[in-house]
CSV table of C-alpha atoms in Angstrom, one decimal:
chain,number,residue,atom,x,y,z
K,1,MET,CA,-9.3,-4.1,-30.7
K,2,SER,CA,-8.7,-4.4,-27.0
K,3,VAL,CA,-7.9,-8.0,-25.7
K,4,PRO,CA,-9.4,-9.4,-22.4
K,5,PHE,CA,-7.2,-9.9,-19.6
K,6,TRP,CA,-7.7,-13.6,-19.3
K,7,ILE,CA,-6.5,-14.1,-22.9
K,8,TRP,CA,-3.5,-12.2,-21.5
K,9,VAL,CA,-3.1,-14.4,-18.9
K,10,LEU,CA,-3.8,-17.7,-21.0
K,11,THR,CA,-1.1,-16.6,-23.5
K,12,LEU,CA,1.5,-15.8,-21.1
K,13,LEU,CA,1.0,-19.1,-19.2
K,14,LEU,CA,1.2,-20.9,-22.9
K,15,ILE,CA,4.4,-19.0,-23.6
K,16,ALA,CA,6.1,-19.5,-20.3
K,17,GLY,CA,5.1,-23.2,-20.4
K,18,LEU,CA,6.5,-23.7,-23.8
K,19,LEU,CA,9.9,-22.2,-22.4
K,20,ALA,CA,9.7,-24.5,-19.5
K,21,PHE,CA,9.0,-27.5,-21.6
K,22,ASP,CA,12.3,-26.5,-23.8
K,23,PHE,CA,14.3,-26.5,-21.0
K,24,PHE,CA,13.4,-29.5,-19.1
K,25,ALA,CA,12.8,-31.8,-22.3
K,26,HIS,CA,15.8,-30.6,-24.4
K,27,VAL,CA,18.3,-28.3,-22.6
K,28,ARG,CA,18.6,-29.5,-19.1
K,29,ARG,CA,20.7,-32.6,-20.3
K,30,ALA,CA,23.6,-31.0,-22.3
K,31,HIS,CA,23.9,-32.6,-25.9
K,32,ALA,CA,24.2,-31.6,-29.5
K,33,PRO,CA,20.8,-32.0,-31.2
K,34,THR,CA,20.6,-34.2,-34.1
K,35,LEU,CA,19.6,-32.9,-37.6
K,36,LYS,CA,16.4,-34.8,-37.2
K,37,GLU,CA,15.7,-33.5,-33.6
K,38,ALA,CA,16.4,-29.9,-34.9
K,39,THR,CA,14.4,-30.3,-38.0
K,40,VAL,CA,11.5,-31.8,-36.3
K,41,TRP,CA,11.3,-29.1,-33.4
K,42,SER,CA,11.7,-26.1,-35.8
K,43,ILE,CA,8.7,-27.3,-37.8
K,44,ILE,CA,6.6,-27.7,-34.6
K,45,TYR,CA,7.7,-24.3,-33.4
K,46,VAL,CA,6.8,-22.8,-36.8
K,47,GLY,CA,3.4,-24.6,-36.8
K,48,LEU,CA,2.4,-23.4,-33.4
K,49,ALA,CA,3.4,-19.7,-34.6
K,50,ILE,CA,1.1,-20.2,-37.7
K,51,LEU,CA,-1.8,-22.1,-35.6
K,52,PHE,CA,-1.7,-19.0,-33.2
K,53,GLY,CA,-1.9,-16.7,-36.1
K,54,VAL,CA,-5.0,-18.7,-37.5
K,55,ALA,CA,-6.6,-18.6,-34.4
K,56,VAL,CA,-6.1,-14.8,-34.0
K,57,THR,CA,-7.4,-14.5,-37.6
K,58,ILE,CA,-10.7,-16.6,-36.5
K,59,PHE,CA,-11.3,-14.9,-33.3
K,60,GLY,CA,-10.1,-11.4,-33.8
K,61,GLY,CA,-10.8,-10.8,-37.7
K,62,VAL,CA,-8.6,-10.6,-40.7
K,63,GLU,CA,-7.2,-7.3,-39.9
K,64,MET,CA,-5.7,-8.7,-36.5
K,65,GLY,CA,-4.5,-12.0,-38.4
K,66,THR,CA,-2.9,-10.1,-41.0
K,67,GLN,CA,-1.2,-7.6,-38.3
K,68,TYR,CA,0.3,-10.7,-36.5
K,69,PHE,CA,1.5,-12.4,-39.6
K,70,ASN,CA,3.0,-9.2,-40.4
K,71,GLY,CA,4.9,-8.8,-37.0
K,72,TRP,CA,5.9,-12.4,-36.7
K,73,LEU,CA,7.5,-12.6,-40.3
K,74,LEU,CA,9.4,-9.2,-39.7
K,75,GLU,CA,10.5,-10.6,-36.0
K,76,LYS,CA,11.4,-13.9,-37.4
K,77,ALA,CA,13.7,-12.5,-39.9
K,78,LEU,CA,15.4,-10.1,-37.4
K,79,SER,CA,15.8,-13.1,-35.1
K,80,VAL,CA,17.6,-14.9,-37.7
K,81,ASP,CA,20.0,-12.1,-38.0
K,82,ASN,CA,20.6,-12.4,-34.3
K,83,LEU,CA,21.8,-15.9,-35.0
K,84,PHE,CA,24.7,-14.7,-36.8
K,85,VAL,CA,25.9,-12.8,-33.8
K,86,PHE,CA,25.2,-16.0,-31.7
K,87,LEU,CA,27.6,-17.8,-34.0
K,88,VAL,CA,30.3,-15.4,-33.7
K,89,ILE,CA,30.3,-15.4,-29.9
K,90,MET,CA,30.1,-19.3,-29.5
K,91,GLY,CA,33.2,-19.2,-31.6
K,92,SER,CA,34.9,-16.5,-29.7
K,93,PHE,CA,34.5,-18.4,-26.7
K,94,ALA,CA,35.0,-21.6,-28.1
K,95,VAL,CA,31.8,-23.0,-26.5
K,96,PRO,CA,31.9,-27.1,-26.9
K,97,ARG,CA,28.7,-27.8,-29.4
K,98,GLN,CA,27.0,-30.1,-26.7
K,99,ASP,CA,27.2,-27.0,-24.1
K,100,GLN,CA,25.7,-24.3,-26.6
K,101,GLN,CA,21.9,-25.0,-25.8
K,102,LYS,CA,21.7,-23.4,-22.3
K,103,ALA,CA,23.5,-20.0,-23.4
K,104,LEU,CA,21.0,-19.9,-26.3
K,105,LEU,CA,17.6,-20.4,-24.4
K,106,PHE,CA,19.1,-17.7,-22.0
K,107,GLY,CA,19.5,-15.5,-24.9
K,108,ILE,CA,15.8,-16.2,-25.9
K,109,VAL,CA,14.5,-15.6,-22.7
K,110,PHE,CA,16.5,-12.5,-21.9
K,111,ALA,CA,15.5,-11.2,-25.5
K,112,LEU,CA,11.9,-11.7,-24.7
K,113,LEU,CA,12.3,-10.1,-21.3
K,114,THR,CA,13.9,-6.9,-22.7
K,115,ARG,CA,11.7,-6.8,-25.7
K,116,SER,CA,8.5,-7.0,-23.5
K,117,GLY,CA,10.0,-4.0,-21.5
K,118,PHE,CA,10.7,-1.9,-24.9
K,119,ILE,CA,7.2,-2.9,-26.1
K,120,ALA,CA,5.6,-1.5,-22.9
K,121,LEU,CA,7.7,1.5,-23.3
K,122,GLY,CA,6.9,1.8,-27.0
K,123,LYS,CA,3.1,1.5,-26.3
K,124,ALA,CA,3.3,4.2,-23.6
K,125,MET,CA,5.1,6.7,-25.9
K,126,LEU,CA,2.7,6.3,-28.7
K,127,GLU,CA,-0.2,6.8,-26.7
K,128,ALA,CA,1.4,9.9,-25.0
K,129,TRP,CA,2.9,11.3,-28.2
K,130,SER,CA,1.5,10.9,-31.6
K,131,TRP,CA,4.9,12.2,-33.0
K,132,THR,CA,6.6,9.0,-31.7
K,133,PHE,CA,5.9,7.6,-35.1
K,134,TYR,CA,8.0,10.0,-36.7
K,135,ILE,CA,10.9,8.9,-34.1
K,136,PHE,CA,10.2,5.3,-34.7
K,137,GLY,CA,10.3,5.9,-38.5
K,138,LEU,CA,13.6,7.7,-38.5
K,139,VAL,CA,15.0,5.1,-36.1
K,140,LEU,CA,14.3,2.2,-38.6
K,141,MET,CA,15.8,4.4,-41.6
K,142,ILE,CA,18.7,4.9,-39.6
K,143,THR,CA,18.8,1.2,-38.6
K,144,ALA,CA,18.6,0.4,-42.5
K,145,GLY,CA,21.4,2.7,-43.3
K,146,ARG,CA,23.7,1.3,-40.6
K,147,MET,CA,23.2,-2.3,-41.7
K,148,LEU,CA,25.0,-1.5,-45.1
K,149,ALA,CA,28.2,-0.1,-43.3
K,150,PRO,CA,31.2,-2.3,-43.5
K,151,GLU,CA,31.2,-5.1,-40.6
K,152,ASP,CA,34.3,-4.6,-38.2
K,153,GLY,CA,33.8,-8.1,-36.9
K,154,GLU,CA,34.2,-7.0,-33.2
K,155,SER,CA,30.8,-6.6,-31.6
K,156,GLY,CA,30.5,-10.5,-30.7
K,157,ASP,CA,34.4,-11.3,-30.1
K,158,ALA,CA,35.2,-12.4,-26.7
K,159,ASP,CA,37.3,-9.7,-25.8
K,160,ASN,CA,34.8,-7.0,-26.1
K,161,PHE,CA,34.3,-4.3,-23.4
K,162,VAL,CA,31.5,-6.0,-21.5
K,163,ILE,CA,33.6,-9.1,-21.1
K,164,ARG,CA,36.6,-7.3,-20.1
K,165,ILE,CA,34.7,-5.4,-17.2
K,166,ALA,CA,33.3,-8.9,-16.1
K,167,LYS,CA,36.6,-10.5,-16.3
K,168,LYS,CA,37.9,-7.7,-14.2
K,169,TYR,CA,35.5,-7.6,-11.6
K,170,LEU,CA,34.2,-10.9,-11.3
K,171,ARG,CA,36.1,-14.2,-10.0
K,172,THR,CA,36.4,-16.3,-13.4
K,173,THR,CA,38.0,-19.0,-14.7
K,174,ASP,CA,39.2,-20.1,-18.3
K,175,HIS,CA,37.8,-23.5,-18.2
K,176,TYR,CA,34.3,-25.0,-18.9
K,177,ASP,CA,32.8,-27.5,-16.8
K,178,GLY,CA,30.2,-28.9,-19.0
K,179,ASP,CA,27.5,-26.0,-19.3
K,180,LYS,CA,27.6,-25.1,-15.5
K,181,LEU,CA,27.9,-21.4,-14.6
K,182,PHE,CA,29.8,-22.0,-11.6
K,183,THR,CA,32.6,-24.6,-10.8
K,184,ILE,CA,35.1,-25.1,-8.1
K,185,GLU,CA,38.9,-24.2,-8.9
K,186,ASN,CA,41.7,-24.5,-6.2
K,187,GLY,CA,38.9,-24.9,-3.6
K,188,ARG,CA,37.0,-21.7,-4.5
K,189,LYS,CA,33.7,-21.2,-6.3
K,190,VAL,CA,34.3,-19.4,-9.7
K,191,LEU,CA,32.3,-18.4,-12.7
K,192,THR,CA,32.8,-20.4,-15.6
K,193,PRO,CA,33.0,-18.8,-19.3
K,194,MET,CA,29.4,-19.9,-19.8
K,195,LEU,CA,28.5,-17.0,-17.8
K,196,LEU,CA,30.5,-14.7,-19.8
K,197,VAL,CA,29.0,-16.0,-23.0
K,198,MET,CA,25.6,-15.5,-21.6
K,199,ILE,CA,26.7,-11.9,-20.8
K,200,ALA,CA,27.7,-11.4,-24.6
K,201,ILE,CA,24.5,-12.7,-25.7
K,202,GLY,CA,22.6,-10.6,-23.3
K,203,GLY,CA,24.4,-7.4,-24.3
K,204,THR,CA,23.7,-8.1,-28.1
K,205,ASP,CA,20.0,-8.9,-27.3
K,206,LEU,CA,19.6,-5.4,-25.6
K,207,LEU,CA,21.1,-3.9,-28.8
K,208,PHE,CA,18.9,-5.7,-31.3
K,209,ALA,CA,15.6,-5.0,-29.2
K,210,LEU,CA,16.1,-1.1,-29.8
K,211,ASP,CA,15.8,-2.0,-33.7
K,212,SER,CA,13.2,-4.8,-33.6
K,213,VAL,CA,10.5,-3.1,-31.2
K,214,PRO,CA,10.0,-0.1,-33.4
K,215,ALA,CA,10.0,-2.5,-36.6
K,216,VAL,CA,7.1,-4.5,-35.2
K,217,TYR,CA,5.2,-1.0,-34.3
K,218,GLY,CA,5.3,-0.2,-37.9
K,219,VAL,CA,3.0,-3.1,-38.6
K,220,THR,CA,0.5,-2.9,-35.7
K,221,THR,CA,0.1,-0.8,-32.8
K,222,ASN,CA,-2.0,-3.4,-30.9
K,223,VAL,CA,0.6,-4.2,-28.0
K,224,TYR,CA,-1.0,-7.9,-27.9
K,225,LEU,CA,-0.2,-8.7,-31.4
K,226,VAL,CA,3.2,-7.1,-30.9
K,227,PHE,CA,4.1,-9.1,-27.9
K,228,THR,CA,2.5,-12.5,-29.4
K,229,ALA,CA,4.4,-11.8,-32.6
K,230,THR,CA,7.8,-11.4,-30.9
K,231,ALA,CA,7.4,-14.2,-28.6
K,232,PHE,CA,6.5,-16.8,-31.4
K,233,SER,CA,9.3,-15.5,-33.7
K,234,MET,CA,11.7,-16.4,-31.0
K,235,MET,CA,10.1,-19.8,-30.1
K,236,GLY,CA,12.5,-22.4,-31.9
K,237,LEU,CA,15.3,-20.2,-32.5
K,238,ARG,CA,17.4,-22.5,-30.5
K,239,GLN,CA,16.7,-25.4,-32.7
K,240,LEU,CA,16.8,-23.3,-35.8
K,241,TYR,CA,20.4,-22.4,-34.9
K,242,PHE,CA,21.4,-26.0,-34.8
K,243,LEU,CA,19.6,-26.7,-38.0
K,244,ILE,CA,21.0,-24.1,-40.2
K,245,ASP,CA,24.5,-23.4,-38.7
K,246,ASP,CA,26.5,-23.3,-41.7
K,247,LEU,CA,23.6,-22.6,-43.5
K,248,LEU,CA,23.3,-19.1,-42.1
K,249,ASP,CA,26.6,-18.1,-43.8
K,250,ARG,CA,24.9,-18.7,-47.4
K,251,LEU,CA,22.5,-15.9,-46.5
K,252,ILE,CA,25.0,-13.5,-47.8
K,253,TYR,CA,22.1,-11.1,-49.1
K,254,LEU,CA,20.0,-11.2,-45.9
K,255,LYS,CA,21.2,-7.9,-44.7
K,256,TYR,CA,20.1,-6.3,-48.0
K,257,GLY,CA,16.7,-7.9,-47.5
K,258,LEU,CA,16.4,-6.7,-43.8
K,259,THR,CA,17.7,-3.2,-45.1
K,260,ALA,CA,15.0,-3.1,-47.6
K,261,VAL,CA,12.4,-4.3,-45.2
K,262,LEU,CA,13.5,-2.0,-42.5
K,263,GLY,CA,13.4,0.9,-44.8
K,264,PHE,CA,9.9,0.1,-46.0
K,265,ILE,CA,8.6,0.0,-42.6
K,266,GLY,CA,10.3,3.4,-41.6
K,267,ILE,CA,8.4,4.9,-44.7
K,268,LYS,CA,5.2,3.2,-43.6
K,269,LEU,CA,5.5,4.9,-40.3
K,270,ILE,CA,6.3,8.2,-41.3
K,271,LEU,CA,3.4,8.1,-44.0
K,272,HIS,CA,1.2,6.9,-41.2
K,273,ALA,CA,2.6,9.8,-38.9
K,274,LEU,CA,1.8,12.3,-41.5
K,275,ASN,CA,-1.8,10.9,-42.0
K,276,GLU,CA,-2.5,11.0,-38.2
K,277,ASN,CA,-0.4,14.5,-38.1
K,278,ASN,CA,-0.9,16.9,-35.0
K,279,VAL,CA,2.9,18.4,-34.8
K,280,PRO,CA,2.4,22.1,-35.0
K,281,PHE,CA,5.4,22.7,-37.3
K,282,ILE,CA,4.1,20.4,-39.9
K,283,ASN,CA,1.2,21.5,-42.1
K,284,GLY,CA,0.4,23.7,-39.3
K,285,GLY,CA,-0.7,20.6,-37.1
K,286,LYS,CA,-3.2,19.3,-39.7
K,287,HIS,CA,-3.6,16.0,-41.2
K,288,VAL,CA,-1.4,15.5,-44.4
K,289,ASP,CA,-3.0,13.7,-47.3
K,290,VAL,CA,-0.6,10.9,-48.1
K,291,TRP,CA,-1.0,7.3,-48.9
K,292,ASP,CA,-1.4,5.2,-45.8
K,293,ILE,CA,0.1,1.7,-46.6
K,294,GLY,CA,-2.3,-1.2,-45.8
K,295,ASP,CA,-1.8,-4.2,-43.5
K,296,ILE,CA,-2.0,-6.8,-46.7
K,297,ASP,CA,0.2,-4.5,-48.7
K,298,SER,CA,2.7,-4.7,-46.1
K,299,LEU,CA,2.6,-8.3,-45.8
K,300,ILE,CA,2.9,-8.9,-49.5
K,301,VAL,CA,6.1,-6.5,-49.7
K,302,ILE,CA,7.7,-8.1,-46.6
K,303,LEU,CA,7.2,-11.7,-47.7
K,304,THR,CA,8.5,-10.8,-51.4
K,305,ILE,CA,11.7,-8.8,-50.2
K,306,LEU,CA,12.4,-12.0,-48.0
K,307,THR,CA,11.8,-14.8,-50.2
K,308,ILE,CA,13.8,-13.0,-53.0
K,309,THR,CA,16.6,-12.2,-50.6
K,310,VAL,CA,16.9,-15.9,-49.4
K,311,ALA,CA,16.4,-17.7,-52.9
K,312,VAL,CA,19.1,-15.6,-54.4
K,313,SER,CA,21.5,-16.2,-51.5
K,314,LEU,CA,21.0,-19.9,-51.7
K,315,LEU,CA,21.5,-19.9,-55.5
K,316,SER,CA,24.4,-17.6,-55.6
K,317,ARG,CA,27.9,-19.3,-55.9
K,318,LYS,CA,29.3,-16.4,-54.1
K,319,GLY,CA,27.2,-17.7,-51.4
K,320,LEU,CA,28.9,-20.9,-51.2
K,321,VAL,CA,32.2,-19.4,-50.9
K,322,ALA,CA,31.0,-17.1,-48.3
K,323,SER,CA,29.7,-19.8,-46.1
K,324,ALA,CA,32.9,-21.8,-46.3
K,325,ILE,CA,35.1,-18.7,-45.6
K,326,ARG,CA,32.9,-17.3,-42.6
K,327,SER,CA,32.8,-21.1,-41.2
K,328,LEU,CA,36.4,-21.3,-41.2
K,329,ASP,CA,37.2,-17.8,-39.8
K,330,ARG,CA,34.9,-18.7,-37.1
K,331,ARG,CA,36.9,-21.8,-36.1
K,332,ALA,CA,40.4,-20.1,-36.6
K,333,HIS,CA,39.5,-17.5,-34.1
K,334,SER,CA,38.1,-20.2,-31.7
K,335,TYR,CA,41.3,-22.0,-32.0
K,336,LEU,CA,43.2,-18.8,-31.2
K,337,HIS,CA,41.6,-18.4,-28.1
K,338,THR,CA,43.5,-21.2,-26.4
K,339,GLU,CA,42.4,-20.5,-22.9
K,340,TYR,CA,38.9,-21.9,-23.5
K,341,HIS,CA,40.2,-25.0,-24.6
K,342,ASN,CA,39.7,-27.8,-21.8
K,343,THR,CA,42.3,-30.1,-23.3
K,344,GLU,CA,44.9,-30.4,-25.8
K,345,GLU,CA,42.8,-33.4,-27.6
K,346,GLU,CA,40.1,-30.8,-28.2
K,347,ARG,CA,42.5,-28.2,-29.8
K,348,ASP,CA,44.2,-30.5,-31.9
K,349,ALA,CA,40.8,-31.8,-33.4
K,350,LEU,CA,39.8,-28.2,-34.0
K,351,TYR,CA,43.3,-27.7,-35.7
K,352,GLN,CA,42.5,-30.8,-38.1
K,353,GLU,CA,39.2,-29.6,-39.0
K,354,ILE,CA,40.4,-26.2,-39.8
K,355,VAL,CA,43.3,-27.9,-42.1
K,356,THR,CA,40.5,-29.9,-43.9
K,357,ARG,CA,38.0,-26.9,-44.4
K,358,GLU,CA,41.2,-25.0,-45.6
K,359,ALA,CA,41.8,-27.5,-48.3
K,360,GLU,CA,38.3,-27.8,-49.3
K,361,LEU,CA,38.6,-24.1,-50.5
K,362,GLU,CA,40.7,-25.2,-53.6
K,363,LYS,CA,37.2,-26.5,-55.2
K,364,TYR,CA,35.8,-23.0,-55.2
K,365,ASN,CA,36.3,-19.9,-57.8
K,366,PRO,CA,39.8,-18.7,-56.8
K,367,LYS,CA,38.7,-15.3,-57.5
K,368,TYR,CA,35.8,-15.4,-54.9
K,369,VAL,CA,37.9,-17.3,-52.4
K,370,ALA,CA,40.7,-14.4,-52.6
K,371,ASP,CA,38.1,-11.6,-52.3
K,372,TYR,CA,36.5,-13.2,-49.3
K,373,MET,CA,39.9,-14.1,-47.6
K,374,HIS,CA,41.2,-10.5,-48.1
K,375,SER,CA,37.9,-9.0,-46.9
K,376,SER,CA,37.6,-11.0,-43.7
K,377,GLY,CA,41.2,-11.1,-42.9
K,378,LEU,CA,41.4,-14.6,-42.8
K,379,GLU,CA,44.8,-15.2,-44.3
K,380,THR,CA,46.4,-13.5,-41.4
K,381,THR,CA,44.3,-15.2,-39.2
K,382,LEU,CA,45.1,-18.6,-40.7
K,383,GLU,CA,48.8,-17.6,-40.4
K,384,LYS,CA,48.4,-17.0,-36.9
K,385,VAL,CA,46.9,-20.3,-36.3
K,386,HIS,CA,49.6,-22.3,-38.0
K,387,LYS,CA,52.0,-20.4,-36.4
K,388,MET,CA,50.4,-21.2,-33.2
K,389,HIS,CA,50.2,-24.9,-33.9
K,390,ASP,CA,53.5,-25.1,-34.8
K,391,ASP,CA,54.9,-23.4,-31.5
K,392,LEU,CA,52.4,-25.8,-29.4
K,393,ALA,CA,53.6,-28.8,-31.2
């Protein structure tokens, strides 16, 4: 079903208005959102996304509504996965909590722009070459397999390749000036680490877009639904970051759920491609009679997998330990990046928090703690932290 141009215009104005409101009402004044603020606005943005889906269902029909909710749910799950990387980046750069909002909003806007470009490119490919469904399906299945590979923990680090290049060719300082991108140092205008944070977030957003766009095209080929599902999945992501900061670490099985979902969507795309087949070397370029998974079936499968994944993660004792270890690990790495601490008081306060969280590990299952400490390399990191503290004392 085609969508009239004026609907596109109204939708774009609505999304731009929401982003502008987010900036002027919340981000413009640097502050750390309270739990109440983050909760209220997270609920509001989720509510807006659902209301939009209801409107799509009413005016576009049940099929369009189902496809929208399929896409929104899928993209929402993938965007939560993005937050893990954002946490690592913020920790690597030791970004003060009250100054994190601008970087997060930039990440959301940049992600929306890059995804819009990939959405347009994906639509053009699908219209030009029907075998693109095969490509998208294989991409998702490869992505699903890659998610199961051990994490190297380096992709979000402050010393990655992109950041080293930026530091080499741009005039930067290691000190923050609130959430400003530029400051004056020794009489010269220089870039603050906040810009480097945005570069790191933008780079990871670009990589995530390569996976998320083929995924959403697996549940609908309506470009309007693809765009709106993607856009509304990102609305409220900033508030969600502050709401479930440490809770994110509890979702230890989320990557397995996302692996299953992406694998399922990849299979769905390939089955659809076989039904629409015109590739000469597959069945002589003729239709292959296989099951084409319906929209309702997809919605049920995605919702079931994600619900089970989140529930099992939150109920898991391992999840509690993983949450404590990962949170401590981020703070330890943040402490080691001394160049990004504005004052000695900030560094000392962070060290005291590390000591407190390290002591709290004693209340968890020793075996789980030992396993996660070993796999994350936290033992070595903490040794460096304590040695650095003693040397600076």
